[in-house]
C-alpha cells in the first residue's frame, strides 16, 4: 500500500477518537520524557496499538500513546514513546507517524531525545538545542518513499532544518527557568550499542556536539512535508571515552527522569510561545 493510503487510514481513525481535534504543535517525547508534559485540557489518549498501520514502541521508557489536548488554549499532540531503527523497523516506516501528524494539521514539531555529549560545556542534565545534524545512520526514511506530492518534494532544502526563531525562543525560555542550554549539532547513529571511543573522536572532528539514536529520521520526514522543527537533546551522559565510566540504558533513563521537571517547565512555555 502506498504510504498516503496507510496514513489516511490512521488519520481517519484518530479523527474519530478525537472528534476532529486539530493539533498545531506536536511533541515527540524521547527516552523517559513521555511524562514530562504539562497537564492538558480535554485530553484524549489514543494508544498506538489501536491505530491502524501505526508502529509500536518496544523500548523500556517509551509508552505508546498519542495524547491530544489543549494547553492554555493551544492545541497540542504528544507522541508518548517513539520508534528507533534498532528496534528492527524499516526506515520507511518512520515516516508514518510524522506524516500522520502532518495530515492531522500539525505545523510545528518539537523532537526531543536523550544524547551523549562530546561538548564539555554540555554536561548531563543540560539541554542541547539543535542547530543542525549529521545523518550517520547511512539510511533515510524517504528512500523509495518520496513519490507522493502530498508529503512534499523528493528533493528539498535542509539549510534551515532547525527553525531559527524556535531556537531563539527556546534559549530564552531555558534562561528564564534556569536550565543550562546551548546550541549544538546532533549526529545520529543506528545503535543499539553505544559508540566506541574512536567513533566519538571522529564524530567530534566531524563537528558534532551530541550523539543519539533517533531524531534525524523524524526531522527529515517533517522537513520534507514543511513542518517547522525544533530539536531538543537532553544530555544524559558524556559520550564514550570522554569520561572513564561505562554507559548504560539505565543511566539514560535515570538522567532523563532527573531532567523531567525542567523539561516540563520548558514545555509549559514553548506550547504557548512557539
Ligand atoms: N550515544 C548514543 N545515544 C545515546 C547516548 C550515547 O552516548 N546517550 C543517550 N542516548
CSV table of N, CA, C and O in Angstrom, one decimal, residues 96-209:
chain,number,residue,atom,x,y,z
A,96,UNK,N,5.6,7.1,8.8
A,96,UNK,CA,4.2,7.0,9.0
A,96,UNK,C,3.7,8.0,10.2
A,96,UNK,O,2.7,8.7,10.0
A,97,UNK,N,4.4,7.9,11.3
A,97,UNK,CA,3.9,8.7,12.4
A,97,UNK,C,4.0,10.2,12.1
A,97,UNK,O,3.0,11.0,12.4
A,98,UNK,N,5.1,10.7,11.6
A,98,UNK,CA,5.2,12.1,11.3
A,98,UNK,C,4.3,12.6,10.2
A,98,UNK,O,3.7,13.7,10.3
A,99,UNK,N,4.1,11.8,9.2
A,99,UNK,CA,3.1,12.1,8.2
A,99,UNK,C,1.7,12.1,8.7
A,99,UNK,O,0.8,12.9,8.3
A,100,UNK,N,1.4,11.3,9.7
A,100,UNK,CA,0.1,11.3,10.3
A,100,UNK,C,-0.1,12.6,11.0
A,100,UNK,O,-1.1,13.2,10.9
A,101,UNK,N,1.0,13.1,11.7
A,101,UNK,CA,0.9,14.3,12.4
A,101,UNK,C,0.6,15.5,11.4
A,101,UNK,O,-0.2,16.3,11.7
A,102,UNK,N,1.3,15.4,10.3
A,102,UNK,CA,1.1,16.4,9.2
A,102,UNK,C,-0.4,16.5,8.8
A,102,UNK,O,-1.0,17.5,8.7
A,103,UNK,N,-1.0,15.3,8.5
A,103,UNK,CA,-2.3,15.3,8.0
A,103,UNK,C,-3.3,15.6,9.1
A,103,UNK,O,-4.5,16.0,8.8
A,104,UNK,N,-2.9,15.5,10.3
A,104,UNK,CA,-3.8,15.9,11.4
A,104,UNK,C,-3.8,17.4,11.6
A,104,UNK,O,-4.6,18.0,12.3
A,105,UNK,N,-2.9,18.1,10.9
A,105,UNK,CA,-2.8,19.6,11.0
A,105,UNK,C,-1.6,20.2,11.7
A,105,UNK,O,-1.5,21.4,11.8
A,106,UNK,N,-0.7,19.3,12.1
A,106,UNK,CA,0.5,19.8,12.8
A,106,UNK,C,1.4,20.7,12.0
A,106,UNK,O,1.7,20.4,10.8
A,107,UNK,N,1.7,21.9,12.5
A,107,UNK,CA,2.6,22.8,11.7
A,107,UNK,C,4.0,22.9,12.4
A,107,UNK,O,4.9,23.3,11.7
A,108,UNK,N,4.1,22.7,13.7
A,108,UNK,CA,5.3,22.8,14.4
A,108,UNK,C,5.6,21.5,15.2
A,108,UNK,O,4.7,21.0,15.8
A,109,UNK,N,6.8,21.0,15.1
A,109,UNK,CA,7.2,19.8,15.8
A,109,UNK,C,8.4,20.0,16.7
A,109,UNK,O,9.4,20.5,16.2
A,110,UNK,N,8.2,19.6,17.9
A,110,UNK,CA,9.3,19.6,18.8
A,110,UNK,C,9.8,18.1,18.9
A,110,UNK,O,9.0,17.2,19.3
A,111,UNK,N,11.0,17.8,18.5
A,111,UNK,CA,11.6,16.5,18.6
A,111,UNK,C,12.6,16.4,19.7
A,111,UNK,O,13.6,17.2,19.7
A,112,UNK,N,12.4,15.6,20.7
A,112,UNK,CA,13.3,15.5,21.8
A,112,UNK,C,13.9,14.1,21.8
A,112,UNK,O,13.4,13.2,21.3
A,113,UNK,N,15.1,14.1,22.5
A,113,UNK,CA,15.8,12.8,22.6
A,113,UNK,C,16.9,12.9,23.6
A,113,UNK,O,17.4,13.9,23.8
A,114,UNK,N,17.3,11.7,24.1
A,114,UNK,CA,18.4,11.6,25.0
A,114,UNK,C,19.7,11.5,24.2
A,114,UNK,O,19.7,10.9,23.1
A,115,UNK,N,20.8,12.1,24.7
A,115,UNK,CA,22.0,12.0,23.9
A,115,UNK,C,23.2,11.9,24.8
A,115,UNK,O,23.2,12.2,26.0
A,116,UNK,N,24.3,11.5,24.2
A,116,UNK,CA,25.6,11.5,24.9
A,116,UNK,C,26.3,12.8,24.3
A,116,UNK,O,26.1,13.2,23.2
A,117,UNK,N,27.1,13.5,25.2
A,117,UNK,CA,27.7,14.7,24.8
A,117,UNK,C,29.2,14.6,24.6
A,117,UNK,O,29.9,14.0,25.3
A,118,UNK,N,29.6,15.3,23.5
A,118,UNK,CA,31.1,15.4,23.2
A,118,UNK,C,31.5,16.9,23.5
A,118,UNK,O,32.7,17.2,23.4
A,119,UNK,N,30.6,17.7,24.0
A,119,UNK,CA,30.9,19.1,24.2
A,119,UNK,C,31.0,19.2,25.7
A,119,UNK,O,30.1,19.0,26.5
A,120,UNK,N,32.2,19.6,26.2
A,120,UNK,CA,32.5,19.7,27.6
A,120,UNK,C,31.6,20.7,28.3
A,120,UNK,O,31.4,20.7,29.6
A,121,UNK,N,31.0,21.6,27.6
A,121,UNK,CA,30.1,22.6,28.2
A,121,UNK,C,28.7,22.1,28.3
A,121,UNK,O,27.8,22.8,28.7
A,122,UNK,N,28.4,20.9,27.7
A,122,UNK,CA,27.1,20.3,27.8
A,122,UNK,C,27.2,19.0,28.7
A,122,UNK,O,27.6,18.0,28.1
A,123,UNK,N,27.0,19.2,29.9
A,123,UNK,CA,27.1,18.1,30.9
A,123,UNK,C,25.7,17.4,31.1
A,123,UNK,O,24.7,18.0,30.7
A,124,UNK,N,25.7,16.2,31.7
A,124,UNK,CA,24.4,15.6,32.0
A,124,UNK,C,23.4,16.6,32.7
A,124,UNK,O,23.8,17.3,33.6
A,125,UNK,N,22.2,16.6,32.2
A,125,UNK,CA,21.2,17.5,32.8
A,125,UNK,C,21.0,18.7,31.9
A,125,UNK,O,20.0,19.4,32.0
A,126,UNK,N,22.0,19.0,31.1
A,126,UNK,CA,21.9,20.2,30.2
A,126,UNK,C,21.1,19.9,29.0
A,126,UNK,O,20.9,18.7,28.6
A,127,UNK,N,20.7,20.9,28.3
A,127,UNK,CA,19.9,20.7,27.1
A,127,UNK,C,20.7,21.3,25.9
A,127,UNK,O,21.2,22.4,25.9
A,128,UNK,N,20.8,20.4,24.8
A,128,UNK,CA,21.4,20.9,23.6
A,128,UNK,C,20.3,21.3,22.6
A,128,UNK,O,19.4,20.4,22.3
A,129,UNK,N,20.2,22.5,22.3
A,129,UNK,CA,19.2,23.0,21.3
A,129,UNK,C,19.8,22.8,19.9
A,129,UNK,O,20.8,23.4,19.6
A,130,UNK,N,19.2,21.9,19.1
A,130,UNK,CA,19.9,21.6,17.9
A,130,UNK,C,19.9,22.7,16.8
A,130,UNK,O,18.8,23.3,16.6
A,131,UNK,N,21.0,22.9,16.2
A,131,UNK,CA,21.1,23.9,15.2
A,131,UNK,C,21.3,23.2,13.8
A,131,UNK,O,21.1,23.8,12.8
A,132,UNK,N,21.7,21.9,13.9
A,132,UNK,CA,21.9,21.2,12.6
A,132,UNK,C,22.1,19.7,13.0
A,132,UNK,O,22.2,19.4,14.2
A,133,UNK,N,22.2,18.8,12.0
A,133,UNK,CA,22.5,17.4,12.3
A,133,UNK,C,23.4,16.8,11.2
A,133,UNK,O,23.6,17.4,10.1
A,134,UNK,N,24.0,15.7,11.6
A,134,UNK,CA,24.7,14.9,10.6
A,134,UNK,C,24.1,13.5,10.6
A,134,UNK,O,23.9,12.9,11.7
A,135,UNK,N,23.6,13.1,9.5
A,135,UNK,CA,22.9,11.8,9.4
A,135,UNK,C,24.0,10.7,9.2
A,135,UNK,O,24.5,10.5,8.1
A,136,UNK,N,24.3,10.0,10.3
A,136,UNK,CA,25.3,9.0,10.2
A,136,UNK,C,24.7,7.6,10.3
A,136,UNK,O,25.3,6.6,10.6
A,137,UNK,N,23.3,7.5,10.0
A,137,UNK,CA,22.7,6.2,10.1
A,137,UNK,C,22.8,5.5,8.7
A,137,UNK,O,22.5,4.4,8.6
A,138,UNK,N,23.4,6.3,7.7
A,138,UNK,CA,23.6,5.7,6.4
A,138,UNK,C,22.3,5.1,5.9
A,138,UNK,O,22.3,4.1,5.2
A,139,UNK,N,21.2,5.8,6.2
A,139,UNK,CA,19.9,5.4,5.7
A,139,UNK,C,18.9,6.6,5.8
A,139,UNK,O,19.3,7.6,6.5
A,140,UNK,N,17.7,6.5,5.2
A,140,UNK,CA,16.9,7.6,5.2
A,140,UNK,C,15.4,7.1,5.0
A,140,UNK,O,15.2,6.3,4.1
A,141,UNK,N,14.5,7.6,5.8
A,141,UNK,CA,13.1,7.2,5.7
A,141,UNK,C,12.4,7.6,4.4
A,141,UNK,O,11.3,7.1,4.1
A,142,UNK,N,13.0,8.4,3.6
A,142,UNK,CA,12.4,8.9,2.4
A,142,UNK,C,12.8,8.1,1.1
A,142,UNK,O,12.3,8.4,0.1
A,143,UNK,N,13.8,7.2,1.3
A,143,UNK,CA,14.3,6.4,0.2
A,143,UNK,C,13.1,5.5,-0.3
A,143,UNK,O,12.6,4.8,0.5
A,144,UNK,N,12.8,5.6,-1.5
A,144,UNK,CA,11.7,4.8,-2.1
A,144,UNK,C,10.3,5.2,-1.5
A,144,UNK,O,9.4,4.5,-1.5
A,145,UNK,N,10.2,6.5,-1.0
A,145,UNK,CA,9.1,6.9,-0.2
A,145,UNK,C,8.8,8.4,-0.4
A,145,UNK,O,8.3,9.0,0.5
A,146,UNK,N,9.1,8.8,-1.6
A,146,UNK,CA,9.0,10.3,-1.8
A,146,UNK,C,8.2,10.6,-3.1
A,146,UNK,O,8.5,11.6,-3.7
A,147,UNK,N,7.4,9.7,-3.5
A,147,UNK,CA,6.6,10.0,-4.8
A,147,UNK,C,5.2,10.5,-4.5
A,147,UNK,O,4.4,10.5,-5.4
A,148,UNK,N,4.9,10.8,-3.3
A,148,UNK,CA,3.5,11.3,-3.0
A,148,UNK,C,3.6,12.8,-2.7
A,148,UNK,O,4.1,13.2,-1.6
A,149,UNK,N,3.2,13.6,-3.7
A,149,UNK,CA,3.4,15.1,-3.5
A,149,UNK,C,2.7,15.7,-2.3
A,149,UNK,O,3.1,16.7,-1.8
A,150,UNK,N,1.7,14.9,-1.7
A,150,UNK,CA,1.0,15.4,-0.5
A,150,UNK,C,2.0,15.5,0.6
A,150,UNK,O,1.8,16.3,1.6
A,151,UNK,N,3.2,14.8,0.5
A,151,UNK,CA,4.2,14.9,1.6
A,151,UNK,C,5.4,15.7,1.2
A,151,UNK,O,6.4,15.6,1.9
A,152,UNK,N,5.3,16.4,0.2
A,152,UNK,CA,6.4,17.3,-0.2
A,152,UNK,C,7.2,16.8,-1.3
A,152,UNK,O,7.1,15.7,-1.8
A,153,UNK,N,8.2,17.6,-1.8
A,153,UNK,CA,9.0,17.3,-2.9
A,153,UNK,C,10.1,16.2,-2.6
A,153,UNK,O,10.5,16.2,-1.4
A,154,UNK,N,10.5,15.5,-3.6
A,154,UNK,CA,11.6,14.5,-3.3
A,154,UNK,C,12.9,15.1,-2.9
A,154,UNK,O,13.6,14.7,-2.0
A,155,UNK,N,13.2,16.2,-3.6
A,155,UNK,CA,14.5,17.0,-3.3
A,155,UNK,C,14.1,18.2,-2.5
A,155,UNK,O,13.3,19.0,-3.0
A,156,UNK,N,14.6,18.4,-1.3
A,156,UNK,CA,14.2,19.6,-0.6
A,156,UNK,C,15.4,20.1,0.2
A,156,UNK,O,16.3,19.4,0.5
A,157,UNK,N,15.3,21.4,0.6
A,157,UNK,CA,16.4,22.1,1.2
A,157,UNK,C,16.5,21.7,2.7
A,157,UNK,O,15.5,21.6,3.4
A,158,UNK,N,17.7,21.6,3.2
A,158,UNK,CA,18.0,21.3,4.6
A,158,UNK,C,18.9,22.3,5.2
A,158,UNK,O,19.4,22.1,6.3
A,159,UNK,N,19.0,23.5,4.6
A,159,UNK,CA,19.9,24.5,5.1
A,159,UNK,C,19.4,25.2,6.4
A,159,UNK,O,20.1,25.7,7.2
A,160,UNK,N,18.1,25.1,6.6
A,160,UNK,CA,17.5,25.7,7.8
A,160,UNK,C,16.5,24.7,8.4
A,160,UNK,O,15.4,25.0,8.7
A,161,UNK,N,17.0,23.4,8.6
A,161,UNK,CA,16.2,22.4,9.1
A,161,UNK,C,15.6,22.6,10.5
A,161,UNK,O,14.5,22.3,10.8
A,162,UNK,N,16.5,23.3,11.3
A,162,UNK,CA,16.0,23.5,12.7
A,162,UNK,C,15.7,25.0,12.8
A,162,UNK,O,16.6,25.9,12.7
A,163,UNK,N,14.5,25.3,13.0
A,163,UNK,CA,13.9,26.7,12.9
A,163,UNK,C,14.6,27.7,13.8
A,163,UNK,O,14.7,27.5,15.1
A,164,UNK,N,15.1,28.8,13.2
A,164,UNK,CA,15.9,29.7,14.0
A,164,UNK,C,15.1,30.5,15.1
A,164,UNK,O,15.6,30.6,16.2
A,165,UNK,N,13.9,30.9,14.7
A,165,UNK,CA,13.0,31.6,15.7
A,165,UNK,C,12.7,30.7,16.9
A,165,UNK,O,12.7,31.1,18.0
A,166,UNK,N,12.4,29.4,16.5
A,166,UNK,CA,12.0,28.5,17.6
A,166,UNK,C,13.2,28.3,18.5
A,166,UNK,O,13.1,28.1,19.8
A,167,UNK,N,14.4,28.2,18.0
A,167,UNK,CA,15.6,28.1,18.8
A,167,UNK,C,15.8,29.3,19.7
A,167,UNK,O,16.1,29.1,20.9
A,168,UNK,N,15.6,30.4,19.2
A,168,UNK,CA,15.8,31.7,19.9
A,168,UNK,C,14.8,31.7,21.1
A,168,UNK,O,15.2,32.0,22.3
A,169,UNK,N,13.5,31.4,20.9
A,169,UNK,CA,12.5,31.3,21.9
A,169,UNK,C,12.9,30.3,23.0
A,169,UNK,O,12.8,30.6,24.2
A,170,UNK,N,13.4,29.2,22.5
A,170,UNK,CA,13.8,28.1,23.5
A,170,UNK,C,14.9,28.5,24.4
A,170,UNK,O,14.9,28.3,25.6
A,171,UNK,N,16.0,29.1,23.8
A,171,UNK,CA,17.1,29.5,24.6
A,171,UNK,C,16.7,30.6,25.6
A,171,UNK,O,17.2,30.5,26.8
A,172,UNK,N,15.8,31.5,25.2
A,172,UNK,CA,15.3,32.5,26.2
A,172,UNK,C,14.5,31.8,27.3
A,172,UNK,O,14.7,32.2,28.5
A,173,UNK,N,13.7,30.8,26.9
A,173,UNK,CA,12.9,30.1,27.9
A,173,UNK,C,13.8,29.4,28.9
A,173,UNK,O,13.5,29.3,30.1
A,174,UNK,N,14.8,28.8,28.4
A,174,UNK,CA,15.8,28.0,29.2
A,174,UNK,C,16.4,28.9,30.3
A,174,UNK,O,16.6,28.6,31.4
A,175,UNK,N,16.8,30.1,29.8
A,175,UNK,CA,17.4,31.1,30.7
A,175,UNK,C,16.4,31.4,31.8
A,175,UNK,O,16.8,31.5,33.0
A,176,UNK,N,15.2,31.6,31.4
A,176,UNK,CA,14.1,32.0,32.4
A,176,UNK,C,14.0,31.0,33.5
A,176,UNK,O,13.8,31.3,34.6
A,177,UNK,N,14.0,29.7,33.1
A,177,UNK,CA,13.7,28.7,34.1
A,177,UNK,C,15.0,28.1,34.7
A,177,UNK,O,15.0,27.2,35.5
A,178,UNK,N,16.2,28.7,34.3
A,178,UNK,CA,17.5,28.3,34.9
A,178,UNK,C,17.9,26.9,34.4
A,178,UNK,O,18.6,26.2,35.1
A,179,UNK,N,17.6,26.6,33.2
A,179,UNK,CA,18.0,25.3,32.6
A,179,UNK,C,19.2,25.6,31.7
A,179,UNK,O,19.2,26.4,30.8
A,180,UNK,N,20.4,24.9,32.0
A,180,UNK,CA,21.6,25.1,31.2
A,180,UNK,C,21.3,24.6,29.8
A,180,UNK,O,20.9,23.4,29.6
A,181,UNK,N,21.6,25.5,28.8
A,181,UNK,CA,21.3,25.1,27.4
A,181,UNK,C,22.3,25.8,26.5
A,181,UNK,O,22.8,26.8,26.8
A,182,UNK,N,22.5,25.1,25.4
A,182,UNK,CA,23.5,25.6,24.4
A,182,UNK,C,23.1,25.0,23.1
A,182,UNK,O,22.7,23.8,23.0
A,183,UNK,N,23.4,25.7,22.0
A,183,UNK,CA,23.2,25.1,20.7
A,183,UNK,C,24.2,24.1,20.3
A,183,UNK,O,25.4,24.2,20.8
A,184,UNK,N,23.9,23.2,19.5
A,184,UNK,CA,24.9,22.2,19.0
A,184,UNK,C,24.4,21.4,17.9
A,184,UNK,O,23.3,21.5,17.4
A,185,UNK,N,25.3,20.5,17.4
A,185,UNK,CA,25.0,19.6,16.2
A,185,UNK,C,24.8,18.2,16.7
A,185,UNK,O,25.6,17.7,17.4
A,186,UNK,N,23.7,17.6,16.2
A,186,UNK,CA,23.4,16.2,16.6
A,186,UNK,C,23.9,15.2,15.5
A,186,UNK,O,23.7,15.5,14.3
A,187,UNK,N,24.6,14.2,15.9
A,187,UNK,CA,24.9,13.2,14.9
A,187,UNK,C,24.1,11.9,15.3
A,187,UNK,O,24.0,11.5,16.5
A,188,UNK,N,23.5,11.3,14.3
A,188,UNK,CA,22.6,10.2,14.5
A,188,UNK,C,23.3,8.9,14.2
A,188,UNK,O,24.0,8.8,13.1
A,189,UNK,N,23.2,7.9,15.1
A,189,UNK,CA,23.7,6.6,14.8
A,189,UNK,C,22.6,5.6,14.9
A,189,UNK,O,21.5,5.9,15.5
A,190,UNK,N,22.8,4.4,14.4
A,190,UNK,CA,21.7,3.4,14.4
A,190,UNK,C,21.5,2.8,15.8
A,190,UNK,O,20.4,2.5,16.2
A,191,UNK,N,22.6,2.7,16.6
A,191,UNK,CA,22.5,1.9,17.8
A,191,UNK,C,22.3,0.4,17.4
A,191,UNK,O,22.4,0.1,16.2
A,192,UNK,N,22.0,-0.5,18.3
A,192,UNK,CA,21.6,-0.2,19.7
A,192,UNK,C,22.9,-0.1,20.6
A,192,UNK,O,22.7,0.4,21.7
A,193,UNK,N,24.0,-0.5,20.2
A,193,UNK,CA,25.2,-0.3,21.1
A,193,UNK,C,25.5,1.2,21.2
A,193,UNK,O,25.3,2.0,20.3
A,194,UNK,N,26.2,1.6,22.3
A,194,UNK,CA,26.7,2.9,22.4
A,194,UNK,C,28.0,2.9,21.5
A,194,UNK,O,28.5,1.8,21.1
A,195,UNK,N,28.6,4.1,21.3
A,195,UNK,CA,29.7,4.2,20.4
A,195,UNK,C,31.0,3.7,21.1
A,195,UNK,O,31.1,3.5,22.3
A,196,UNK,N,32.0,3.6,20.2
A,196,UNK,CA,33.4,3.3,20.7
A,196,UNK,C,34.1,4.7,21.0
A,196,UNK,O,33.7,5.7,20.4
A,197,UNK,N,35.2,4.7,21.8
A,197,UNK,CA,35.9,5.9,22.0
A,197,UNK,C,36.4,6.5,20.6
A,197,UNK,O,36.4,7.7,20.4
A,198,UNK,N,36.8,5.6,19.7
A,198,UNK,CA,37.4,6.1,18.4
A,198,UNK,C,36.3,6.8,17.6
A,198,UNK,O,36.5,7.8,16.9
A,199,UNK,N,35.1,6.2,17.6
A,199,UNK,CA,34.0,6.8,16.9
A,199,UNK,C,33.6,8.2,17.4
A,199,UNK,O,33.4,9.1,16.7
A,200,UNK,N,33.7,8.3,18.8
A,200,UNK,CA,33.4,9.6,19.3
A,200,UNK,C,34.4,10.6,18.9
A,200,UNK,O,34.1,11.8,18.6
A,201,UNK,N,35.7,10.2,18.9
A,201,UNK,CA,36.8,11.1,18.5
A,201,UNK,C,36.5,11.6,17.1
A,201,UNK,O,36.6,12.8,16.7
A,202,UNK,N,36.1,10.7,16.2
A,202,UNK,CA,35.8,11.0,14.8
A,202,UNK,C,34.6,12.0,14.7
A,202,UNK,O,34.6,12.9,14.0
A,203,UNK,N,33.5,11.7,15.5
A,203,UNK,CA,32.3,12.5,15.4
A,203,UNK,C,32.6,13.9,15.8
A,203,UNK,O,32.1,14.9,15.3
A,204,UNK,N,33.5,14.0,16.8
A,204,UNK,CA,33.9,15.4,17.3
A,204,UNK,C,34.6,16.1,16.2
A,204,UNK,O,34.3,17.3,16.0
A,205,UNK,N,35.5,15.4,15.5
A,205,UNK,CA,36.2,16.1,14.4
A,205,UNK,C,35.3,16.5,13.3
A,205,UNK,O,35.5,17.4,12.6
A,206,UNK,N,34.2,15.7,13.2
A,206,UNK,CA,33.3,16.0,12.1
A,206,UNK,C,32.4,17.2,12.4
A,206,UNK,O,31.7,17.7,11.6
A,207,UNK,N,32.4,17.7,13.7
A,207,UNK,CA,31.7,18.8,14.0
A,207,UNK,C,30.4,18.6,14.9
A,207,UNK,O,29.6,19.5,15.1
A,208,UNK,N,30.3,17.3,15.4
A,208,UNK,CA,29.1,17.0,16.2
A,208,UNK,C,29.4,17.4,17.6
A,208,UNK,O,30.5,17.4,18.1
A,209,UNK,N,28.3,17.8,18.3
A,209,UNK,CA,28.3,18.1,19.7
A,209,UNK,C,27.7,17.0,20.6
A,209,UNK,O,28.1,16.8,21.7
